Amino acid sequence: MLAELKGLNEECGIFGIWGHPDSAQITYYGLHSLQHRGQEGAGIVVTDGEKLKTIKGTGLVTEVFKQDEMTDLYGKAAIGHVRYATAGGGGYENVQPLLFRSQSGGLALAHNGNLVNANALKHQLEGQGSIFQTTSDTEVLAHLIKRGGNLPLNDRVKNALTMLKGAYAFLVMTEDEMMIALDPLGMRPLSLGRLGDAYVVASETCAFDVVGATYEREVEPGELIIISDEGIRTERFSGFQSRAICSMEYIYFARPDSNVGRINVHSARKNLGRWLALEAPAEADVVTGVPDSSISAAIGYAEAMGIPYEIGLIKNRYVGRTFIQPSQSLREQGVKMKLSPVRGIVEGKRVVMVDDSIVRGTTSRRIVNMLRQAGATEVHVRISSPPIKNPCYYGIDTSTREELIASSRSVEEIRQIIGADSLSFISNEGLLSAIGRPDMDENRGQCMACFTGKYPTEIFPDTVHPHEKC
Ligand code: SF4
């Protein structure tokens, strides 16, 4: 479904390249392909081997970077970031990559994820004299690296990383090297690729396809990769643990053409739809999916049920952030901006509407109502995630526990609220069977915390939920 409708938002996407004369431009295209991971701000830092230069700003990638300014951003390597920011957190100073300059040189940082012990570390660092320039948890890493004394940078970075808890994929760049790190549980996706002799790294592999790079491998949890003109080497900052990659990447966030943890996202979603059909079949005439992220699951559901998949809902792609919002009265008159039913498809039909998740329930109610107004005789809602009952502390803004409709209501109560003829969610077991890796632990390599409440890391009393962050 549409992120801005749902109240479920990714926090960031990162891209980096080392060893290419057009590194800034390539990073621009890489970030553009990761735009779905964050639309509030974007930035690129480039190195020419002597100094770091940056362009960053609030807005979409196409709004932040201008053609004439990009020509000044010349260098052999670059890191970039797209950011989603919650209310109050979208200020320019929090747009990444963060860039710190000191007499010993520059340090740029780009981060996807959320640190659950950021507040505790901040208090500690402030007590020791650190002054923070931003309200972003990412800055904590910079201070920890800086406090590492005279050790080589890779050791300072490793020591700093061992102090962090939570979900993180980090890119760290100085004038003459780039470092790539993934948290010990591998909660966020991060892949390594090649573009000729250059190395590329991205949150999602769709960025590789866009810039013409080839996929090499996943960055391993607890791994620190160091790339410079001397080549690439890898070190570890934590022991091997079972992975806990975010299930919502497969269900909702990642682009269908990406492979996350070597699993294609479209195929994973189709599998979710197939499992959902096994667990919750419906007697219906057509299956439709809520665009864009639910379409793959709807196709899987339709295939498994032997019911035709049809485009029953259309997304208007041209509703930008500056679009004039209709007043409440116009909304009540039925002005539909972002999603419209296809009357010719749903009229007189029993419809299965597949969606990837229900967060607050308001959008689901609106869509069910829309389908009925367009003439659907029955609307059966099938959800390709289990009920989201718990907030995420790892970089996904899932709303607060109170706002999550499933945190305090049964499936039947939710069905009544959204006005569907029937409602089913995929089970936890169905989700793990559809996308989990059988060779891994009971969670088969997935984080399931927003469904189960079993957080894979410690959660501290002052852990900031992304919805309240900044
Ligand atoms: S709690 Fe949910 S949204 Fe957050 S990382 Fe885990 S699976 Fe993803």
Coordinates of C-alpha atoms and ligand atoms in Angstrom, one line a residue:
M1 CA 0.0 0.0 0.0
L2 CA 1.0 3.6 -0.2
A3 CA 3.3 4.4 2.7
E4 CA 1.9 7.9 3.3
L5 CA -1.6 6.4 3.6
K6 CA -0.7 3.5 5.8
G7 CA 1.4 5.1 8.5
L8 CA 4.2 2.7 8.0
N9 CA 7.5 4.2 6.9
E10 CA 11.0 3.1 6.1
E11 CA 13.7 5.1 7.7
C12 CA 16.5 5.2 5.1
G13 CA 18.4 3.9 2.1
I14 CA 22.2 4.0 1.6
F15 CA 24.4 3.7 -1.5
G16 CA 28.2 3.9 -1.9
I17 CA 30.8 3.4 -4.6
W18 CA 34.6 3.3 -4.5
G19 CA 36.9 3.5 -7.5
H20 CA 34.9 5.3 -10.2
P21 CA 35.5 8.7 -11.8
D22 CA 31.7 9.3 -12.0
S23 CA 31.0 8.3 -8.4
A24 CA 28.7 11.2 -7.5
Q25 CA 26.5 10.7 -10.6
I26 CA 26.3 7.0 -10.1
T27 CA 25.4 7.6 -6.4
Y28 CA 22.6 9.9 -7.6
Y29 CA 21.1 7.2 -9.8
G30 CA 21.6 4.7 -7.0
L31 CA 19.8 6.9 -4.5
H32 CA 17.0 7.6 -7.0
S33 CA 16.3 3.8 -7.2
L34 CA 16.2 3.8 -3.4
Q35 CA 13.8 6.7 -3.2
H36 CA 11.0 4.5 -1.9
R37 CA 13.0 4.1 1.3
G38 CA 12.9 7.8 2.2
Q39 CA 11.5 10.9 0.6
E40 CA 12.3 13.6 3.1
G41 CA 15.9 14.3 2.4
A42 CA 18.9 13.1 0.4
G43 CA 22.7 13.7 0.4
I44 CA 25.9 12.7 -1.3
V45 CA 29.5 13.0 0.1
V46 CA 32.3 12.5 -2.4
T47 CA 36.0 12.2 -2.0
D48 CA 38.7 13.1 -4.5
G49 CA 41.4 11.6 -2.3
E50 CA 42.2 15.0 -0.6
K51 CA 38.9 16.4 0.6
L52 CA 35.3 15.5 1.2
K53 CA 32.6 17.5 -0.5
T54 CA 28.9 17.3 0.0
I55 CA 25.5 18.3 -1.3
K56 CA 22.5 17.5 0.7
G57 CA 19.0 18.9 1.3
T58 CA 15.4 18.2 2.2
G59 CA 13.1 16.8 -0.5
L60 CA 13.3 14.1 -3.2
V61 CA 16.6 13.1 -4.9
T62 CA 15.5 15.0 -8.1
E63 CA 14.8 18.1 -6.0
V64 CA 18.0 18.1 -3.9
F65 CA 20.6 17.6 -6.7
K66 CA 20.8 20.1 -9.5
Q67 CA 22.7 19.3 -12.7
D68 CA 25.1 22.3 -12.5
E69 CA 26.0 21.6 -8.8
M70 CA 26.6 17.9 -9.5
T71 CA 29.5 18.8 -11.9
D72 CA 31.3 20.2 -8.9
L73 CA 30.9 17.0 -7.0
Y74 CA 33.8 15.3 -8.6
G75 CA 35.7 12.4 -7.0
K76 CA 36.7 8.7 -7.1
A77 CA 34.3 7.6 -4.4
A78 CA 31.0 8.6 -2.8
I79 CA 28.4 7.6 -0.3
G80 CA 24.8 8.7 -0.4
H81 CA 21.6 8.5 1.7
V82 CA 17.9 9.0 1.3
R83 CA 16.0 9.7 4.5
Y84 CA 12.6 9.3 5.9
A85 CA 12.1 11.6 8.9
T86 CA 9.3 11.6 11.4
A87 CA 7.6 14.8 12.6
G88 CA 10.2 17.2 13.9
G89 CA 13.1 15.1 12.7
G90 CA 13.2 16.3 9.1
G91 CA 15.6 19.3 9.7
Y92 CA 18.5 19.9 7.4
E93 CA 21.0 19.1 10.1
N94 CA 19.7 15.6 10.3
V95 CA 19.9 14.9 6.5
Q96 CA 22.7 12.4 5.9
P97 CA 25.4 11.6 5.1
L98 CA 26.6 13.5 8.2
L99 CA 30.0 15.1 7.6
F100 CA 32.5 15.9 10.3
R101 CA 35.7 17.8 9.8
S102 CA 38.7 17.9 12.1
Q103 CA 42.4 18.7 11.8
S104 CA 43.1 15.0 11.1
G105 CA 40.6 15.0 8.2
G106 CA 37.0 14.4 7.4
L107 CA 34.6 11.7 8.3
A108 CA 31.3 11.1 6.5
L109 CA 28.6 8.7 7.9
A110 CA 25.4 7.3 6.3
H111 CA 23.1 5.1 8.4
N112 CA 20.0 3.0 7.8
G113 CA 18.4 1.7 11.0
N114 CA 17.9 2.8 14.5
L115 CA 20.2 2.4 17.6
V116 CA 18.3 1.3 20.7
N117 CA 20.9 2.5 23.1
A118 CA 21.6 5.8 21.4
N119 CA 20.2 7.9 24.3
A120 CA 22.2 6.1 26.9
L121 CA 25.4 6.5 24.8
K122 CA 24.6 10.2 24.1
H123 CA 24.2 10.9 27.9
Q124 CA 27.5 9.2 28.5
L125 CA 29.3 11.1 25.7
E126 CA 27.8 14.4 26.7
G127 CA 29.0 13.8 30.2
Q128 CA 32.5 13.4 28.8
G129 CA 32.3 16.7 26.9
S130 CA 30.9 15.8 23.5
I131 CA 28.6 18.3 21.8
F132 CA 26.1 16.9 19.4
Q133 CA 25.2 18.9 16.2
T134 CA 22.1 16.9 15.3
T135 CA 19.3 15.0 17.0
S136 CA 20.1 11.9 14.9
D137 CA 21.2 8.7 16.6
T138 CA 23.8 8.3 13.8
E139 CA 26.0 11.0 15.2
V140 CA 26.8 8.8 18.2
L141 CA 29.0 6.6 16.0
A142 CA 31.0 9.6 14.9
H143 CA 31.7 10.6 18.5
L144 CA 32.6 7.1 19.5
I145 CA 35.0 6.8 16.5
K146 CA 36.6 10.2 17.4
R147 CA 37.1 9.1 21.0
G148 CA 39.1 6.1 19.9
G149 CA 42.4 7.8 20.4
N150 CA 45.3 7.1 18.1
L151 CA 44.3 3.6 17.0
P152 CA 44.0 3.0 13.2
L153 CA 40.6 4.0 11.9
N154 CA 39.4 0.4 11.3
D155 CA 40.1 -0.4 14.9
R156 CA 38.4 2.7 16.2
V157 CA 35.3 1.9 14.0
K158 CA 35.2 -1.7 15.2
N159 CA 35.5 -0.6 18.9
A160 CA 32.8 1.9 18.4
L161 CA 30.5 -0.6 16.6
T162 CA 30.8 -3.0 19.5
M163 CA 29.2 -0.4 21.8
L164 CA 26.1 0.1 19.6
K165 CA 22.9 -1.9 20.0
G166 CA 20.1 -2.1 17.5
A167 CA 19.8 -2.2 13.7
Y168 CA 22.3 -0.5 11.5
A169 CA 23.8 -0.6 8.1
F170 CA 26.6 2.0 8.1
L171 CA 28.8 3.6 5.4
V172 CA 31.8 5.5 6.8
M173 CA 34.0 7.4 4.4
T174 CA 37.2 9.4 4.9
E175 CA 39.3 11.0 2.1
D176 CA 41.0 7.8 1.4
E177 CA 38.9 4.8 2.5
M178 CA 35.3 3.6 2.8
M179 CA 34.0 1.2 5.4
I180 CA 30.8 -0.8 5.3
A181 CA 29.3 -2.3 8.4
L182 CA 26.2 -4.3 9.2
D183 CA 24.9 -4.9 12.7
P184 CA 25.5 -8.4 14.3
L185 CA 22.0 -9.5 13.6
G186 CA 21.9 -8.2 10.1
M187 CA 18.6 -6.6 10.7
R188 CA 18.7 -4.3 7.7
P189 CA 19.5 -5.4 4.1
L190 CA 22.9 -4.5 2.6
S191 CA 24.5 -5.9 -0.5
L192 CA 27.9 -5.6 -2.2
G193 CA 28.4 -5.4 -6.0
R194 CA 31.0 -4.5 -8.7
L195 CA 30.8 -2.0 -11.5
G196 CA 33.9 -2.7 -13.6
D197 CA 36.8 -2.3 -11.2
A198 CA 34.7 -0.2 -8.7
Y199 CA 33.0 -1.6 -5.6
V200 CA 29.4 -0.6 -4.9
V201 CA 27.2 -1.1 -1.9
A202 CA 23.5 -0.6 -1.5
S203 CA 20.5 -1.2 0.8
E204 CA 18.8 -2.9 -2.1
T205 CA 20.0 -4.7 -5.2
C206 CA 17.6 -2.8 -7.4
A207 CA 20.2 0.0 -7.2
F208 CA 22.8 -2.3 -8.8
D209 CA 20.6 -3.0 -11.8
V210 CA 19.9 0.7 -12.3
V211 CA 23.6 1.7 -12.4
G212 CA 24.7 -1.4 -14.3
A213 CA 26.5 -3.1 -11.4
T214 CA 26.6 -6.8 -10.8
Y215 CA 25.7 -8.3 -7.4
E216 CA 28.6 -9.9 -5.6
R217 CA 27.3 -10.9 -2.2
E218 CA 25.4 -9.9 1.0
V219 CA 27.3 -7.9 3.6
E220 CA 27.5 -10.4 6.5
P221 CA 26.1 -9.5 9.9
G222 CA 29.0 -8.3 12.2
E223 CA 31.3 -7.7 9.2
L224 CA 33.3 -4.6 8.5
I225 CA 34.4 -4.2 4.9
I226 CA 37.2 -1.7 4.2
I227 CA 37.8 -0.5 0.7
S228 CA 40.6 1.8 -0.5
D229 CA 42.8 2.2 -3.5
E230 CA 44.8 -0.7 -2.2
G231 CA 41.8 -3.0 -2.6
I232 CA 39.2 -4.6 -0.3
R233 CA 39.5 -6.4 2.9
T234 CA 37.1 -7.7 5.5
E235 CA 37.3 -7.9 9.3
R236 CA 34.7 -8.8 12.0
F237 CA 33.6 -6.8 15.0
S238 CA 31.2 -9.4 16.4
G239 CA 30.9 -13.2 16.4
F240 CA 28.5 -15.1 14.2
Q241 CA 24.8 -15.0 15.4
S242 CA 21.6 -16.1 13.8
R243 CA 20.3 -13.4 11.4
A244 CA 17.2 -11.3 12.2
I245 CA 16.5 -9.5 9.0
C246 CA 13.4 -7.3 9.1
S247 CA 10.4 -9.3 7.8
M248 CA 8.7 -6.1 6.7
E249 CA 11.4 -5.6 4.0
Y250 CA 9.9 -8.6 2.2
I251 CA 6.3 -7.9 3.0
Y252 CA 6.2 -4.2 2.2
F253 CA 9.3 -2.0 2.0
A254 CA 11.8 -3.3 -0.5
R255 CA 11.2 -3.0 -4.3
P256 CA 9.9 -6.2 -5.9
D257 CA 12.9 -6.2 -8.3
S258 CA 15.4 -6.3 -5.3
N259 CA 16.8 -9.5 -3.8
V260 CA 17.0 -9.2 0.0
G261 CA 19.1 -11.8 1.7
R262 CA 19.4 -13.5 -1.7
I263 CA 15.6 -13.9 -1.9
N264 CA 13.7 -12.0 -4.6
V265 CA 11.1 -9.7 -3.1
H266 CA 8.4 -10.2 -5.7
S267 CA 8.8 -14.0 -5.4
A268 CA 8.7 -13.8 -1.6
R269 CA 5.4 -11.7 -1.8
K270 CA 3.9 -14.2 -4.2
N271 CA 4.7 -17.0 -1.8
L272 CA 3.1 -15.0 1.0
G273 CA -0.1 -14.8 -1.2
R274 CA 0.0 -18.5 -1.8
W275 CA 0.3 -19.3 1.9
L276 CA -2.5 -16.9 2.6
A277 CA -4.7 -18.7 0.1
L278 CA -3.9 -22.0 1.8
E279 CA -4.7 -20.6 5.3
A280 CA -7.6 -18.4 4.4
P281 CA -9.4 -19.3 1.1
A282 CA -12.3 -17.1 0.1
E283 CA -15.1 -17.8 -2.4
A284 CA -14.9 -14.9 -4.8
D285 CA -15.0 -13.8 -8.5
V286 CA -11.8 -11.6 -8.6
V287 CA -8.7 -11.0 -6.6
T288 CA -7.2 -7.5 -6.5
G289 CA -4.2 -6.1 -4.7
V290 CA -3.7 -2.6 -3.2
P291 CA -1.0 -1.0 -5.3
D292 CA 2.0 -1.2 -5.3
S293 CA 3.4 -3.4 -2.6
S294 CA 0.4 -5.8 -2.4
I295 CA 0.2 -6.7 -6.0
S296 CA 2.7 -9.6 -5.9
A297 CA 0.9 -11.2 -2.9
A298 CA -2.5 -10.7 -4.7
I299 CA -1.1 -12.5 -7.8
G300 CA 0.1 -15.4 -5.6
Y301 CA -3.2 -15.6 -3.8
A302 CA -5.1 -15.6 -7.1
E303 CA -2.9 -18.3 -8.7
A304 CA -3.3 -20.5 -5.6
M305 CA -7.1 -20.1 -5.5
G306 CA -7.6 -20.4 -9.3
I307 CA -9.5 -17.0 -9.3
P308 CA -8.6 -14.3 -11.8
Y309 CA -6.3 -11.5 -10.7
E310 CA -7.6 -8.2 -11.8
I311 CA -6.6 -4.6 -11.4
G312 CA -9.4 -3.4 -9.2
L313 CA -7.6 -0.4 -7.7
I314 CA -5.6 2.2 -9.4
K315 CA -3.0 4.4 -7.8
N316 CA -2.6 8.0 -9.0
R317 CA 1.1 8.4 -9.3
Y318 CA 1.1 12.2 -9.6
V319 CA -0.1 13.2 -6.1
G320 CA 3.0 14.9 -4.9
R321 CA 3.7 16.4 -1.5
T322 CA 2.6 19.8 -2.6
F323 CA -0.8 18.5 -3.9
I324 CA -3.7 20.5 -2.4
Q325 CA -5.4 18.2 0.1
P326 CA -9.2 18.1 -0.2
S327 CA -11.2 19.5 2.7
Q328 CA -13.0 17.0 5.0
S329 CA -16.3 17.9 3.2
L330 CA -14.8 17.3 -0.2
R331 CA -13.4 14.0 1.0
E332 CA -16.8 13.0 2.2
Q333 CA -18.2 13.8 -1.2
G334 CA -15.9 11.1 -2.5
V335 CA -12.9 13.0 -3.8
K336 CA -10.3 10.3 -4.1
M337 CA -6.7 11.5 -4.6
K338 CA -4.4 8.5 -4.3
L339 CA -6.4 5.4 -4.9
S340 CA -9.5 4.8 -7.1
P341 CA -11.6 1.6 -7.6
V342 CA -12.0 0.2 -11.1
R343 CA -15.8 0.1 -11.4
G344 CA -15.8 -2.0 -14.5
I345 CA -13.9 -4.7 -12.7
V346 CA -15.4 -4.9 -9.3
E347 CA -19.1 -4.0 -10.0
G348 CA -21.4 -6.9 -9.2
K349 CA -18.4 -9.1 -8.1
R350 CA -17.3 -10.8 -4.9
V351 CA -13.8 -9.3 -4.5
V352 CA -10.8 -10.5 -2.5
M353 CA -8.7 -7.4 -1.6
V354 CA -5.2 -8.4 -0.7
D355 CA -3.1 -5.9 1.3
D356 CA 0.3 -6.2 2.9
S357 CA -0.6 -5.0 6.3
I358 CA -3.1 -3.1 8.5
V359 CA -1.5 -0.5 10.7
R360 CA -4.2 1.9 12.0
G361 CA -7.1 0.5 10.0
T362 CA -8.4 3.8 8.7
T363 CA -7.1 3.3 5.2
S364 CA -8.4 -0.3 5.0
R365 CA -11.8 0.9 6.0
R366 CA -11.7 3.6 3.3
I367 CA -10.7 1.1 0.6
V368 CA -13.3 -1.5 1.5
N369 CA -15.9 1.3 1.4
M370 CA -14.6 2.5 -2.0
L371 CA -14.9 -1.0 -3.4
R372 CA -18.5 -1.3 -2.1
Q373 CA -19.4 2.1 -3.6
A374 CA -18.0 0.9 -6.9
G375 CA -20.5 -2.0 -6.8
A376 CA -18.5 -4.9 -5.2
T377 CA -21.1 -7.3 -3.7
E378 CA -18.7 -8.7 -1.1
V379 CA -15.3 -7.6 0.0
H380 CA -13.0 -10.2 1.6
V381 CA -9.8 -8.7 3.0
R382 CA -6.6 -10.9 3.1
I383 CA -3.5 -9.5 4.7
S384 CA -0.1 -10.9 3.8
S385 CA 1.5 -10.0 7.2
P386 CA 0.4 -11.2 10.6
P387 CA -1.3 -8.5 12.8
I388 CA 1.2 -5.7 13.7
K389 CA 0.8 -5.6 17.5
N390 CA 4.1 -4.0 18.7
P391 CA 6.1 -1.0 17.7
C392 CA 9.4 -1.3 15.9
Y393 CA 12.5 0.1 17.5
Y394 CA 14.8 -0.7 14.6
G395 CA 14.2 2.0 12.1
I396 CA 10.7 1.5 10.9
D397 CA 8.0 3.9 11.9
T398 CA 5.1 1.6 12.6
S399 CA 3.2 4.1 14.7
T400 CA 2.9 3.8 18.5
R401 CA 1.4 0.8 20.2
E402 CA -1.8 2.7 20.9
E403 CA -2.2 3.6 17.3
L404 CA -1.8 0.0 16.1
I405 CA -5.3 -1.3 15.6
A406 CA -4.2 -4.9 16.2
S407 CA -2.4 -4.2 19.5
S408 CA -5.7 -4.3 21.4
R409 CA -8.3 -5.8 19.1
S410 CA -9.2 -9.2 17.8
V411 CA -9.4 -10.0 14.1
E412 CA -13.2 -10.0 14.3
E413 CA -13.2 -6.6 15.9
I414 CA -10.9 -5.3 13.2
R415 CA -13.1 -6.8 10.5
Q416 CA -16.1 -4.9 11.9
I417 CA -14.2 -1.7 12.1
I418 CA -13.0 -1.9 8.4
G419 CA -16.4 -3.2 7.3
A420 CA -15.2 -6.3 5.4
D421 CA -17.3 -9.4 4.8
S422 CA -14.3 -11.5 6.0
L423 CA -10.8 -10.7 7.2
S424 CA -7.7 -12.9 7.6
F425 CA -4.1 -12.3 8.3
I426 CA -1.3 -14.7 7.4
S427 CA -0.1 -16.6 10.5
N428 CA 3.4 -16.2 11.9
E429 CA 4.1 -19.7 10.8
G430 CA 2.8 -19.0 7.3
L431 CA 5.1 -16.0 7.0
L432 CA 8.1 -17.9 8.1
S433 CA 7.3 -20.8 5.8
A434 CA 6.8 -18.4 2.9
I435 CA 10.0 -16.4 3.2
G436 CA 12.1 -17.8 6.0
R437 CA 15.3 -19.8 5.5
P438 CA 14.8 -23.4 6.9
D439 CA 18.5 -23.6 7.8
M440 CA 18.2 -20.9 10.5
D441 CA 16.8 -20.7 14.0
E442 CA 13.1 -20.8 15.1
N443 CA 12.6 -17.4 13.4
R444 CA 14.4 -18.7 10.3
G445 CA 16.6 -15.6 10.0
Q446 CA 13.7 -13.1 10.4
C447 CA 12.9 -10.4 12.9
M448 CA 9.3 -10.9 13.8
A449 CA 9.1 -8.5 16.7
C450 CA 6.3 -6.3 15.5
F451 CA 4.1 -9.4 15.3
T452 CA 5.3 -11.4 18.3
G453 CA 6.7 -8.8 20.7
K454 CA 10.0 -10.8 20.9
Y455 CA 12.6 -8.2 20.2
P456 CA 15.9 -9.7 19.0
T457 CA 17.9 -7.1 21.0
E458 CA 17.6 -5.6 24.4
I459 CA 15.2 -2.7 24.5
F460 CA 16.2 0.1 27.0
P461 CA 13.7 2.2 29.1
D462 CA 14.8 5.2 27.1
T463 CA 14.9 3.5 23.7
V464 CA 13.4 6.0 21.2
H465 CA 10.7 4.6 19.0
P466 CA 11.3 6.2 15.5
H467 CA 7.8 7.7 15.6
E468 CA 8.8 9.8 18.7
K469 CA 12.4 10.3 17.6
C470 CA 14.0 13.7 17.1
Ligands
SF4_1 S1 10.1 -5.1 14.5 FE1 9.0 -5.5 12.6 S2 9.4 -3.7 11.3 FE2 10.9 -3.6 13.0 S3 12.7 -4.7 12.2 FE3 11.5 -6.2 13.2 S4 10.2 -7.1 11.6 FE4 11.0 -5.1 10.8

